[in-house]
């Protein structure tokens, strides 16, 4: 069965004190309500607050995974401003995002770099959430499935089957991110089914049936329930709503309460 997985992508928000407070509020509530029994949970602070959040999670012996929003594919060297997978592990990070739409479309990363990042993080023993999704004009042109397929095939090129147990996909339609417009549960489910079929053609049906596919894009407490009960939606990647403890927790609760999925 696939355990749901909810990530909170804080993006470039908060400061040191607010990062500590949010991490502490989440760790406390998740432990008290034992939400981690039915749901994996990760938070992705800005690089500079990873240490602060790490210390909070350590002091609470929290099961919440510490995530990073990005990683550079090379292990070390003259890459000013970048951070390697080994450095992230050294700071207690266990999961990284690759291919987030803001890195693709605001910062200009291409599929080849995203693939190198994905492979470097997996090779280093980290978990990876590979984010994919179509832009509005691509959706309007009927290209949603083709874009997702291209981003999956390119992002996962040469990823060894032995690393798939540390891979999660996040389907995040770009037009739904930060806009308040989420995909309908039926549209999201449809996209997830097609993504799983691409994963099956790459890695076989059994492996594809075990890979979790999160939905992302304007998920909040009020729409999480209907999204999380879809049979191929295995949790969510949450931006804006992850900055408020109660809102994020209500999404985690919805994911934890959803019926078991997979075989
Ligand atoms: P949002 O962001 O929840 O603010 O739409 C989602 C994401 O970028 O992962």
Coordinates of C-alpha atoms and ligand atoms in Angstrom, one line a residue:
X1 CA 0.0 0.0 0.0
X2 CA 1.1 3.6 -0.6
X3 CA 1.3 5.7 2.6
X4 CA 0.3 9.2 1.8
X5 CA 3.0 11.8 1.9
X6 CA 2.4 15.5 2.5
X7 CA 5.2 18.1 2.1
X8 CA 5.2 21.8 3.1
X9 CA 7.2 23.9 0.7
X10 CA 7.9 27.1 2.6
X11 CA 9.5 28.7 -0.5
X12 CA 11.3 32.0 0.2
X13 CA 9.2 32.8 3.3
X14 CA 9.5 33.2 7.1
X15 CA 12.6 34.2 9.1
X16 CA 14.6 32.2 11.7
X17 CA 12.3 32.7 14.6
X18 CA 9.1 32.0 12.5
X19 CA 10.7 28.9 11.0
X20 CA 11.5 27.5 14.5
X21 CA 8.0 28.3 15.8
X22 CA 6.2 26.7 12.8
X23 CA 8.4 23.6 12.9
X24 CA 7.8 23.3 16.7
X25 CA 4.0 23.8 16.3
X26 CA 3.9 21.1 13.6
X27 CA 6.1 18.6 15.4
X28 CA 4.1 18.9 18.6
X29 CA 0.7 18.5 17.0
X30 CA 1.8 15.6 14.7
X31 CA 3.3 13.7 17.7
X32 CA 0.2 14.4 19.9
X33 CA -2.3 13.3 17.3
X34 CA 0.1 10.5 16.0
X35 CA -0.6 11.8 12.5
X36 CA 2.7 10.2 11.3
X37 CA 1.2 6.7 11.7
X38 CA -0.9 7.2 8.6
X39 CA 1.0 9.9 6.7
X40 CA 4.6 10.8 6.0
X41 CA 5.3 14.4 6.5
X42 CA 8.2 16.7 5.4
X43 CA 8.8 20.4 5.6
X44 CA 11.1 22.4 3.2
X45 CA 12.5 25.6 4.8
X46 CA 14.8 27.9 3.0
X47 CA 18.4 26.7 3.0
X48 CA 19.5 29.2 5.6
X49 CA 17.0 28.0 8.1
X50 CA 17.5 24.3 7.6
X51 CA 19.8 24.1 10.7
X52 CA 17.3 26.0 12.9
X53 CA 14.5 23.6 11.8
X54 CA 16.7 20.6 12.2
X55 CA 17.4 21.5 15.8
X56 CA 13.7 21.9 16.6
X57 CA 12.8 18.5 15.0
X58 CA 15.7 16.8 16.8
X59 CA 14.8 18.3 20.2
X60 CA 11.3 17.0 19.8
X61 CA 12.5 13.6 18.4
X62 CA 10.1 14.3 15.6
X63 CA 9.3 12.0 12.7
X64 CA 8.7 15.0 10.4
X65 CA 11.3 14.8 7.6
X66 CA 13.5 17.7 7.0
X67 CA 13.6 18.7 3.3
X68 CA 15.5 21.1 1.0
X69 CA 13.9 23.0 -1.8
X70 CA 16.8 22.5 -4.2
X71 CA 20.2 20.7 -4.7
X72 CA 23.1 21.1 -7.0
X73 CA 24.2 17.9 -8.9
X74 CA 27.9 18.2 -8.4
X75 CA 29.4 16.9 -5.1
X76 CA 31.7 19.9 -4.4
X77 CA 33.7 22.6 -6.2
X78 CA 33.5 26.0 -7.8
X79 CA 29.7 26.4 -7.9
X80 CA 29.1 29.8 -6.1
X81 CA 25.9 29.9 -4.3
X82 CA 25.0 26.2 -4.7
X83 CA 24.6 23.4 -2.2
X84 CA 25.4 19.7 -2.7
X85 CA 23.5 16.6 -1.7
X86 CA 26.3 15.7 0.7
X87 CA 26.0 19.1 2.4
X88 CA 22.3 18.7 2.8
X89 CA 22.7 15.3 4.3
X90 CA 25.3 16.7 6.7
X91 CA 22.6 19.2 7.9
X92 CA 20.1 16.5 8.5
X93 CA 18.1 16.8 5.3
X94 CA 16.5 13.6 4.1
X95 CA 14.4 14.7 1.1
X96 CA 14.8 17.3 -1.7
X97 CA 12.5 18.8 -4.3
X98 CA 13.6 18.8 -8.0
X99 CA 11.9 20.3 -11.0
X100 CA 9.6 22.6 -9.0
X101 CA 7.7 24.9 -11.4
X102 CA 9.3 28.0 -10.0
X103 CA 12.7 26.6 -10.7
X104 CA 11.6 25.5 -14.2
X105 CA 9.7 28.6 -15.2
X106 CA 11.0 31.5 -13.1
X107 CA 14.6 30.5 -12.7
X108 CA 14.9 28.7 -16.1
X109 CA 16.0 25.1 -15.3
X110 CA 15.6 22.6 -18.1
X111 CA 14.8 18.9 -18.1
X112 CA 18.5 17.9 -18.4
X113 CA 19.6 19.8 -15.2
X114 CA 16.6 18.5 -13.4
X115 CA 17.5 15.0 -14.3
X116 CA 21.1 15.5 -13.1
X117 CA 19.8 16.9 -9.8
X118 CA 17.3 14.1 -9.3
X119 CA 20.0 11.4 -10.0
X120 CA 22.6 13.1 -7.8
X121 CA 20.2 13.3 -4.8
X122 CA 19.1 9.7 -5.2
X123 CA 22.7 8.5 -5.6
X124 CA 23.5 10.3 -2.4
X125 CA 20.8 8.4 -0.6
X126 CA 18.3 11.2 -0.3
X127 CA 14.6 11.0 -1.1
X128 CA 13.5 13.1 -4.1
X129 CA 10.2 14.6 -4.9
X130 CA 10.3 15.3 -8.7
X131 CA 7.8 18.0 -9.6
X132 CA 6.1 18.1 -13.0
X133 CA 3.1 19.9 -14.5
X134 CA 1.8 21.8 -17.4
X135 CA 1.4 25.6 -17.9
X136 CA -2.0 27.1 -18.7
X137 CA -1.3 27.5 -22.4
X138 CA -0.2 23.9 -22.6
X139 CA -3.4 22.7 -20.8
X140 CA -5.5 24.9 -23.1
X141 CA -3.7 23.4 -26.1
X142 CA -4.6 19.9 -24.9
X143 CA -0.9 19.1 -24.1
X144 CA -1.2 18.2 -20.4
X145 CA -0.5 14.5 -20.7
X146 CA 2.3 15.1 -23.3
X147 CA 4.0 17.6 -21.0
X148 CA 3.8 15.4 -18.0
X149 CA 5.1 12.4 -20.0
X150 CA 8.1 14.5 -21.3
X151 CA 9.0 15.8 -17.9
X152 CA 8.7 12.3 -16.3
X153 CA 10.8 10.6 -19.0
X154 CA 13.4 13.3 -19.0
X155 CA 13.5 13.8 -15.3
X156 CA 13.8 10.1 -14.6
X157 CA 16.3 9.2 -17.4
X158 CA 18.9 6.7 -16.2
X159 CA 17.4 6.5 -12.7
X160 CA 18.2 3.0 -11.5
X161 CA 15.2 0.8 -10.4
X162 CA 16.9 0.3 -7.0
X163 CA 16.4 4.0 -6.2
X164 CA 12.6 4.1 -6.9
X165 CA 11.7 3.4 -3.3
X166 CA 13.1 6.9 -2.5
X167 CA 11.2 8.6 -5.3
X168 CA 7.9 10.6 -5.1
X169 CA 6.3 12.5 -8.0
X170 CA 4.4 15.7 -7.4
X171 CA 2.0 16.6 -10.2
X172 CA 1.5 20.4 -9.9
X173 CA -0.3 22.1 -12.8
X174 CA 1.6 25.5 -13.0
X175 CA -1.7 27.4 -13.4
X176 CA -2.8 26.1 -10.0
X177 CA 0.3 27.1 -8.0
X178 CA -0.3 30.0 -5.7
X179 CA -3.4 31.1 -7.7
X180 CA -6.2 29.7 -5.6
X181 CA -7.3 27.6 -8.6
X182 CA -6.9 23.9 -7.9
X183 CA -7.4 21.2 -10.5
X184 CA -10.8 19.5 -9.9
X185 CA -10.3 16.2 -8.1
X186 CA -11.4 14.4 -11.3
X187 CA -8.9 16.2 -13.5
X188 CA -6.1 15.6 -10.9
X189 CA -7.0 11.9 -10.7
X190 CA -7.0 11.7 -14.5
X191 CA -3.5 13.3 -14.7
X192 CA -2.2 11.0 -11.9
X193 CA -3.5 7.9 -13.7
X194 CA -1.7 8.9 -16.9
X195 CA 1.5 9.7 -14.9
X196 CA 1.3 6.3 -13.3
X197 CA 1.0 4.7 -16.8
X198 CA 4.1 6.5 -17.9
X199 CA 5.9 5.3 -14.8
X200 CA 4.7 1.7 -15.6
X201 CA 6.1 2.0 -19.1
X202 CA 9.5 3.1 -17.6
X203 CA 9.8 0.8 -14.7
X204 CA 7.0 -1.8 -14.9
X205 CA 3.6 -1.9 -13.3
X206 CA 4.6 -3.2 -9.9
X207 CA 7.1 -0.4 -9.4
X208 CA 4.7 2.2 -10.7
X209 CA 2.1 1.0 -8.3
X210 CA 4.4 1.7 -5.4
X211 CA 5.5 5.2 -6.4
X212 CA 3.6 7.9 -4.6
X213 CA 2.2 10.8 -6.7
X214 CA 1.4 13.9 -4.7
X215 CA -0.9 16.6 -6.0
X216 CA 0.1 20.3 -5.6
X217 CA -1.4 23.6 -6.5
X218 CA -3.6 25.6 -4.2
X219 CA -4.3 22.7 -1.8
X220 CA -5.8 24.0 1.4
X221 CA -7.8 22.5 4.3
X222 CA -11.1 23.1 2.6
X223 CA -10.3 21.2 -0.6
X224 CA -7.9 18.6 0.7
X225 CA -10.5 16.0 1.6
X226 CA -11.9 15.6 -1.9
X227 CA -8.4 15.6 -3.5
X228 CA -6.9 13.1 -1.0
X229 CA -9.6 10.5 -1.4
X230 CA -8.9 10.1 -5.2
X231 CA -7.4 6.7 -5.7
X232 CA -4.2 7.8 -7.4
X233 CA -3.5 10.9 -5.3
X234 CA -1.0 10.0 -2.6
X235 CA -0.8 13.2 -0.6
X236 CA 0.1 16.7 -1.5
X237 CA 2.9 19.3 -2.0
X238 CA 1.7 22.4 -0.2
X239 CA 3.0 25.9 -0.7
X240 CA 1.0 28.9 0.8
X241 CA -1.1 26.7 3.1
X242 CA 2.0 25.2 4.6
X243 CA 3.0 28.5 6.3
X244 CA 0.2 28.2 8.8
X245 CA 0.4 25.3 11.2
X246 CA -3.4 24.7 11.6
X247 CA -4.0 24.9 7.8
X248 CA -1.2 22.5 7.0
X249 CA -2.3 20.1 9.8
X250 CA -5.8 20.0 8.4
X251 CA -4.4 18.9 5.0
X252 CA -2.2 16.2 6.8
X253 CA -5.3 15.0 8.6
X254 CA -7.2 14.8 5.3
X255 CA -4.4 12.7 3.8
X256 CA -4.1 10.5 6.9
X257 CA -7.9 9.9 6.9
X258 CA -8.1 8.9 3.2
X259 CA -8.7 5.3 2.3
X260 CA -5.6 3.1 1.7
X261 CA -4.4 3.0 -1.8
X262 CA -2.5 0.6 -4.0
X263 CA -2.3 -3.1 -3.7
Ligands
LIG1 P1 0.6 26.5 -3.5 O1 2.1 25.9 -4.0 O2 0.1 25.4 -2.5 O3 0.9 27.8 -2.8 O4 -0.2 26.6 -4.7 C1 2.3 24.6 -4.2 C2 3.7 24.4 -4.6 O5 4.4 25.2 -5.3 O6 4.3 23.3 -4.3

